[in-house]
Coordinates of C-alpha atoms in Angstrom, one line a residue:
Chain A
X26 CA 11.7 46.0 108.1
X27 CA 14.7 44.2 106.6
X28 CA 14.5 42.4 103.3
X29 CA 16.9 40.4 101.2
X30 CA 18.7 42.4 98.5
X31 CA 16.6 41.0 95.6
X32 CA 13.4 41.7 97.6
X33 CA 14.6 45.3 98.1
X34 CA 15.2 45.6 94.3
X35 CA 11.7 44.3 93.6
X36 CA 10.2 46.8 96.2
X37 CA 12.2 49.6 94.4
X38 CA 11.1 48.5 90.9
X39 CA 7.4 48.2 91.9
X40 CA 7.4 51.9 92.6
X41 CA 7.4 52.7 88.8
X42 CA 3.7 51.8 89.0
X43 CA 1.5 54.9 89.3
X44 CA 0.2 55.5 92.8
X45 CA 2.5 53.0 94.4
X46 CA 4.8 54.3 97.2
X47 CA 7.3 52.4 99.3
X48 CA 4.7 51.0 101.8
X49 CA 2.4 49.6 99.1
X50 CA 5.4 48.3 97.2
X51 CA 6.6 46.4 100.3
X52 CA 3.1 44.9 100.7
X53 CA 3.0 43.9 97.0
X54 CA 6.5 42.3 97.0
X55 CA 5.7 40.2 100.1
X56 CA 2.4 39.2 98.6
X57 CA 4.1 38.1 95.4
X58 CA 7.1 36.3 97.0
X59 CA 5.4 34.8 100.1
X60 CA 1.8 34.1 99.1
X61 CA 1.2 34.2 95.4
X62 CA 4.2 32.9 93.4
X63 CA 1.8 31.6 90.7
X64 CA 0.4 35.1 90.3
X65 CA 3.9 36.6 90.3
X66 CA 4.9 34.2 87.6
X67 CA 1.9 35.2 85.4
X68 CA 2.6 38.8 86.0
X69 CA 6.2 38.4 85.0
X70 CA 5.3 36.5 81.9
X71 CA 2.5 39.0 81.0
X72 CA 5.0 41.9 81.4
X73 CA 7.6 40.1 79.2
X74 CA 5.1 39.3 76.5
X75 CA 3.6 42.8 76.5
X76 CA 7.0 44.5 76.4
X77 CA 8.1 42.2 73.5
X78 CA 4.8 42.2 71.6
X79 CA 3.2 45.5 72.1
X80 CA 4.7 48.6 70.4
X81 CA 3.6 51.8 69.0
X82 CA 1.8 51.7 65.6
X83 CA 4.3 53.2 63.2
X84 CA 1.7 55.5 61.8
X85 CA -0.4 56.7 64.7
X86 CA 1.5 55.8 67.8
X87 CA -1.4 53.8 69.3
X88 CA -0.4 50.6 71.1
X89 CA -0.3 47.9 68.5
X90 CA 0.9 44.3 68.1
X91 CA 1.9 44.8 64.5
X92 CA 3.6 47.5 62.4
X93 CA 0.2 49.2 61.8
X94 CA -2.6 49.2 64.3
X95 CA -6.1 47.8 63.4
X96 CA -7.4 51.3 62.5
X97 CA -4.4 52.3 60.4
X98 CA -4.5 49.1 58.4
X99 CA -8.3 49.2 57.8
X100 CA -8.9 49.8 54.1
X101 CA -12.4 51.1 54.7
X102 CA -11.1 54.2 56.4
X103 CA -10.0 57.4 54.7
X104 CA -6.3 57.6 55.1
X105 CA -6.1 61.1 53.7
X106 CA -7.6 62.5 56.9
X107 CA -5.6 62.6 60.2
X108 CA -7.2 63.5 63.5
X109 CA -4.6 64.5 66.1
X110 CA -5.6 63.6 69.7
X111 CA -3.7 63.6 73.0
X112 CA -4.5 60.1 74.3
X113 CA -5.9 56.7 73.2
X114 CA -8.9 57.6 75.4
X115 CA -9.6 60.6 73.2
X116 CA -9.4 58.5 70.1
X117 CA -11.9 56.1 71.7
X118 CA -14.3 59.0 72.5
X119 CA -14.2 60.2 68.9
X120 CA -14.6 56.7 67.5
X121 CA -17.7 56.2 69.7
X122 CA -19.1 59.5 68.4
X123 CA -19.1 57.9 64.9
X124 CA -18.3 61.3 63.4
X125 CA -14.9 60.6 61.9
X126 CA -13.7 57.8 59.5
X127 CA -10.1 58.8 58.9
X128 CA -6.8 58.1 60.6
X129 CA -5.6 59.2 64.0
X130 CA -2.3 60.5 65.3
X131 CA -1.9 60.0 69.1
X132 CA 0.5 62.4 70.7
X133 CA 0.4 60.4 74.0
X134 CA 0.4 63.7 75.9
X135 CA 0.7 67.4 75.3
X136 CA 3.6 69.9 75.2
X137 CA 4.9 70.5 78.7
X138 CA 8.4 72.0 78.7
X139 CA 8.4 71.9 82.5
X140 CA 8.2 68.0 82.4
X141 CA 10.7 67.8 79.5
X142 CA 7.9 67.0 77.0
X143 CA 8.7 68.7 73.7
X144 CA 7.7 68.0 70.1
X145 CA 10.1 65.0 69.9
X146 CA 8.4 63.2 72.8
X147 CA 5.0 63.7 71.2
X148 CA 6.2 62.3 67.8
X149 CA 5.4 65.6 66.1
X150 CA 8.3 65.4 63.6
X151 CA 6.9 62.0 62.6
X152 CA 3.5 63.6 61.9
X153 CA 5.0 66.5 60.0
X154 CA 7.0 64.0 57.8
X155 CA 3.8 62.1 57.0
X156 CA 2.0 65.2 55.9
X157 CA 5.1 66.4 54.0
X158 CA 5.2 63.0 52.1
X159 CA 1.8 64.0 50.6
X160 CA -1.5 62.3 50.2
X161 CA -3.0 64.0 53.2
X162 CA -6.1 66.2 52.5
X163 CA -6.7 67.5 56.0
X164 CA -5.3 67.4 59.5
X165 CA -8.0 67.8 62.2
X166 CA -6.6 69.0 65.5
X167 CA -8.6 67.5 68.4
X168 CA -6.3 68.2 71.3
X169 CA -8.1 68.9 74.6
X170 CA -9.7 72.3 75.2
X171 CA -7.3 72.9 78.0
X172 CA -4.4 75.4 78.2
X173 CA -1.9 72.7 77.4
X174 CA -4.0 71.2 74.6
X175 CA -4.5 74.7 73.0
X176 CA -0.7 75.4 73.2
X177 CA 0.0 72.0 71.6
X178 CA -2.6 72.8 68.8
X179 CA -1.0 76.2 68.3
X180 CA 2.4 74.7 67.9
X181 CA 1.0 72.1 65.4
X182 CA -0.6 74.9 63.4
X183 CA 2.7 76.7 63.1
X184 CA 4.5 73.6 61.9
X185 CA 1.8 72.4 59.5
X186 CA 1.0 75.8 58.0
X187 CA 4.0 76.0 55.6
X188 CA 3.1 72.5 54.2
X189 CA 0.0 73.7 52.4
X190 CA -2.3 70.9 53.7
X191 CA -5.7 71.9 55.1
X192 CA -5.7 72.1 58.9
X193 CA -8.9 72.3 61.0
X194 CA -9.8 72.3 64.6
X195 CA -12.9 70.9 66.3
X196 CA -15.8 73.3 66.1
X197 CA -16.6 75.6 68.9
X198 CA -19.3 73.7 70.8
X199 CA -17.2 71.2 72.7
X200 CA -17.4 72.2 76.3
X201 CA -14.4 73.4 78.1
X202 CA -12.3 70.6 79.7
X203 CA -11.1 67.2 78.9
X204 CA -12.2 65.8 75.5
X205 CA -12.7 62.3 76.9
X206 CA -15.7 63.6 79.0
X207 CA -17.6 65.1 76.1
X208 CA -20.7 63.2 75.1
X209 CA -20.8 61.5 71.7
X210 CA -23.5 63.8 70.2
X211 CA -21.6 67.0 71.0
X212 CA -18.3 65.5 69.7
X213 CA -19.9 64.3 66.4
X214 CA -21.4 67.7 65.9
X215 CA -18.1 69.5 66.6
X216 CA -16.4 67.3 64.1
X217 CA -18.9 68.0 61.4
X218 CA -18.7 71.8 62.1
X219 CA -14.9 71.8 62.3
X220 CA -13.3 75.1 61.2
X221 CA -10.5 75.4 58.8
X222 CA -7.5 77.2 60.3
X223 CA -6.4 80.2 58.3
X224 CA -2.7 80.9 58.3
X225 CA -1.2 84.3 58.5
X226 CA 0.5 83.9 55.0
X227 CA -2.9 83.3 53.4
Chain B
X4 CA -11.7 51.3 76.3
X5 CA -10.3 48.7 73.8
X6 CA -6.8 47.2 74.2
X7 CA -4.6 44.8 72.3
X8 CA -4.8 41.2 73.5
X9 CA -1.4 41.3 75.2
X10 CA -2.3 44.6 76.9
X11 CA -5.5 42.9 78.1
X12 CA -3.4 40.0 79.5
X13 CA -1.2 42.5 81.3
X14 CA -4.2 44.3 82.8
X15 CA -5.5 41.0 84.0
X16 CA -2.2 39.9 85.5
X17 CA -1.6 43.2 87.3
X18 CA -4.7 42.4 89.4
X19 CA -2.8 39.8 91.4
X20 CA -1.3 42.9 93.2
X21 CA -3.0 43.6 96.5
X22 CA -5.4 46.6 96.3
X23 CA -5.3 46.7 92.4
X24 CA -8.6 46.5 90.6
X25 CA -9.4 46.7 86.9
X26 CA -9.3 50.5 86.7
X27 CA -5.9 50.9 88.4
X28 CA -4.5 47.9 86.4
X29 CA -5.5 49.7 83.2
X30 CA -3.8 52.8 84.3
X31 CA -0.7 50.8 85.3
X32 CA -0.5 48.9 82.0
X33 CA -0.8 52.1 79.9
X34 CA 1.8 53.8 82.1
X35 CA 4.2 50.9 81.6
X36 CA 3.6 50.4 77.8
X37 CA 3.2 54.0 76.7
X38 CA 5.2 56.1 79.0
X39 CA 7.7 54.1 81.0
X40 CA 9.2 51.2 79.1
X41 CA 12.5 51.5 80.9
X42 CA 10.7 51.2 84.3
X43 CA 8.6 48.3 82.9
X44 CA 11.9 46.5 81.9
X45 CA 13.4 47.0 85.3
X46 CA 10.2 45.8 86.9
X47 CA 10.2 42.7 84.7
X48 CA 13.8 42.0 85.5
X49 CA 13.4 42.6 89.2
X50 CA 10.4 40.2 89.3
X51 CA 12.3 37.5 87.4
X52 CA 15.4 37.8 89.6
X53 CA 13.4 37.8 92.8
X54 CA 11.3 34.8 91.7
X55 CA 14.5 32.9 90.8
X56 CA 16.6 34.1 93.6
X57 CA 14.4 34.5 96.6
X58 CA 13.0 31.4 98.3
X59 CA 11.9 30.3 101.8
X60 CA 14.7 29.6 104.2
X61 CA 14.6 25.8 104.6
X62 CA 14.6 26.1 108.4
X63 CA 12.5 29.0 109.3
X64 CA 10.5 29.9 106.1
X65 CA 11.7 33.5 106.1
X66 CA 12.5 34.9 102.6
X67 CA 16.1 34.1 101.9
X68 CA 18.5 34.0 99.0
X69 CA 20.3 30.9 100.2
X70 CA 19.3 27.6 101.7
X71 CA 19.4 29.1 105.2
X72 CA 18.6 32.7 106.0
X73 CA 21.1 35.0 107.7
X74 CA 19.6 34.4 111.2
X75 CA 19.4 30.6 110.8
X76 CA 23.0 30.5 109.6
X77 CA 24.3 32.8 112.3
X78 CA 26.6 30.7 114.6
X79 CA 26.2 33.3 117.5
X80 CA 22.6 32.4 117.9
X81 CA 21.2 29.6 120.1
X82 CA 19.8 27.1 117.6
X83 CA 18.2 25.0 120.3
X84 CA 15.5 27.7 120.9
X85 CA 12.7 28.3 118.3
X86 CA 10.4 31.2 118.5
X87 CA 7.2 30.6 116.4
X88 CA 5.8 33.8 114.8
X89 CA 3.1 34.5 112.3
X90 CA 4.9 36.9 110.0
X91 CA 8.3 38.3 109.2
X92 CA 7.1 41.6 110.7
X93 CA 6.6 39.8 114.0
X94 CA 10.1 38.4 113.8
X95 CA 11.4 41.9 113.2
X96 CA 9.5 43.2 116.2
X97 CA 11.0 40.5 118.5
X98 CA 14.5 41.1 117.0
X99 CA 14.2 44.8 117.8
X100 CA 13.2 44.0 121.4
X101 CA 16.6 42.3 121.8
X102 CA 14.9 39.8 124.1
X103 CA 15.5 36.6 122.1
X104 CA 18.7 35.1 120.6
X105 CA 17.4 31.8 119.2
X106 CA 15.9 30.7 115.9
X107 CA 12.6 31.6 114.5
X108 CA 9.9 29.7 112.6
X109 CA 7.7 31.9 110.5
X110 CA 4.2 30.5 109.8
X111 CA 3.5 33.1 107.2
X112 CA -0.1 33.3 108.5
X113 CA -2.3 31.6 111.0
X114 CA -4.8 28.7 110.8
X115 CA -7.9 29.8 108.9
X116 CA -9.9 26.8 107.6
X117 CA -12.3 29.2 105.8
X118 CA -9.5 30.4 103.6
X119 CA -8.1 26.9 103.1
X120 CA -5.1 27.6 105.4
X121 CA -4.4 24.5 107.4
X122 CA -1.2 23.2 109.1
X123 CA 0.4 22.2 105.8
X124 CA 0.1 25.8 104.4
X125 CA 1.8 27.1 107.6
X126 CA 4.7 24.6 107.4
X127 CA 3.7 23.1 110.7
X128 CA 4.7 19.5 109.7
X129 CA 8.2 20.9 108.9
X130 CA 8.4 22.5 112.4
X131 CA 7.2 19.2 114.1
X132 CA 9.9 17.3 112.1
X133 CA 12.6 19.6 113.3
X134 CA 11.6 19.3 116.9
X135 CA 11.2 15.5 116.6
X136 CA 14.8 15.3 115.1
X137 CA 16.0 16.5 118.5
X138 CA 18.4 19.2 119.7
X139 CA 15.6 21.6 120.5
X140 CA 15.4 22.7 124.2
X141 CA 12.3 24.9 123.9
X142 CA 9.7 26.2 121.5
X143 CA 8.4 29.7 122.3
X144 CA 5.0 30.3 120.8
X145 CA 4.7 34.0 119.8
X146 CA 1.6 34.0 117.6
X147 CA -0.6 37.1 117.8
X148 CA -2.8 37.6 120.8
X149 CA -5.9 37.4 118.5
X150 CA -8.5 34.7 118.2
X151 CA -6.7 33.1 115.1
X152 CA -3.3 33.4 116.8
X153 CA -4.6 31.7 119.9
X154 CA -6.2 28.9 117.9
X155 CA -2.9 28.4 116.0
X156 CA -0.9 28.3 119.3
X157 CA -3.4 25.8 120.7
X158 CA -3.0 23.5 117.7
X159 CA 0.8 23.8 118.0
X160 CA 0.6 22.9 121.7
X161 CA -1.4 19.8 120.9
X162 CA 1.1 18.7 118.2
X163 CA 4.3 19.5 120.2
X164 CA 3.1 18.1 123.6
X165 CA 3.8 14.4 122.8
X166 CA 7.3 15.2 121.7
X167 CA 8.5 16.0 125.2
X168 CA 10.2 19.3 124.3
X169 CA 9.6 22.3 126.5
X170 CA 6.9 24.7 125.0
X171 CA 6.3 28.2 126.3
X172 CA 4.2 31.1 125.4
X173 CA 4.9 34.8 125.6
X174 CA 4.1 36.1 129.2
X175 CA 0.9 37.7 130.0
X176 CA 1.7 41.4 129.6
X177 CA 1.6 41.8 125.9
X178 CA -1.4 43.9 125.1
X179 CA -4.3 42.4 123.2
X180 CA -3.9 42.8 119.4
X181 CA -1.3 42.4 116.7
X182 CA 2.2 41.6 118.0
X183 CA 3.9 43.8 115.5
X184 CA 2.5 46.9 117.3
X185 CA 3.8 46.1 120.8
X186 CA 6.6 48.3 121.9
X187 CA 10.1 46.7 122.3
X188 CA 10.2 47.0 126.1
X189 CA 6.9 45.2 126.6
X190 CA 8.0 42.5 124.2
X191 CA 11.4 42.0 125.8
X192 CA 9.7 41.7 129.2
X193 CA 7.1 39.2 127.9
X194 CA 9.9 37.1 126.5
X195 CA 11.8 37.0 129.8
X196 CA 8.7 36.1 131.7
X197 CA 7.5 33.5 129.2
X198 CA 5.5 30.7 130.8
X199 CA 6.1 27.0 130.3
X200 CA 3.0 25.3 128.9
X201 CA 2.0 22.3 131.0
X202 CA 0.5 19.4 129.1
X203 CA -2.4 17.4 130.4
X204 CA -0.2 14.2 130.5
X205 CA 2.2 15.9 132.9

């Protein structure tokens, strides 16, 4: 099928969407240009507004429309506790458990050297800086109980150890697998029973 | 899962894409805002450029970046013949058959009163005007050999009859079903053997 150059560009660009290959992108482009220009206009405007208006919270890396997200700017929360999670979904799961009233830090992934995801990509230097600046009583590591999550937690323990701040991990008790699938009760319990990490230099 | 208002708007807007429901739209929005801002920027720019630069050819309703599409402005083609097809894919199939060297008119669908698609939506008044303006020797109806395609052809025959221009349909020989799936040889043959439509007033 032959398309005009700008239509070709759109088909190409649509393939940044997860799960969209060249055939679906063709179908999408034709739908937008031939049959639903109004929808295409709203989509363009929504993308523009979201790209301009939605950024990462400067403290926790959650998506936010202001410098600090709603949780980080909530004075009722204990800003001396930081719970480190891999994704916003994990933060949501812990919030629903009701077992934690501190701040979060969202890595937006886990260490994965093969995919070029190192500490920089996960914002880890930013987390270390915040702990180094003081005022933090404890960092709770709540990465997934998967190989990559464990490796990420291990790296964080190495980095946070020398700073003298307490570091803990979720208690044994969370089932093996993705944190987002653990029920609220188990999560809440695991938070209460969290274990302090002892460093080799102790 | 809770999202910022602009993220919610984007999730909503992404659902104009065919086959995209709320779950996929959430995944797409997070991918664009958290992990692939560069891709999201290109997508936004590509959408904007395509919406601004791609329109319908004023003669045949194909997507085009100028007033007339490449086929309609090609002086080597016979502009006194018009082949009426349902979709750009059907035009592509006929072009590949090599059996036709005239102009096309792309309905971008077929009559479907249930979906609110009447003659206006298919640009039929525009086609009638062009034939009425003169200079057209023959209109070849190449709508799909489906119930809707036949109904659309029937309507076109009624409208074109009084104008005195020759109207033909693809020869018997195309297999039942979507025109886009017919092989080039069959299509080329069906074009050569096309039958003149006789009107009741003849």
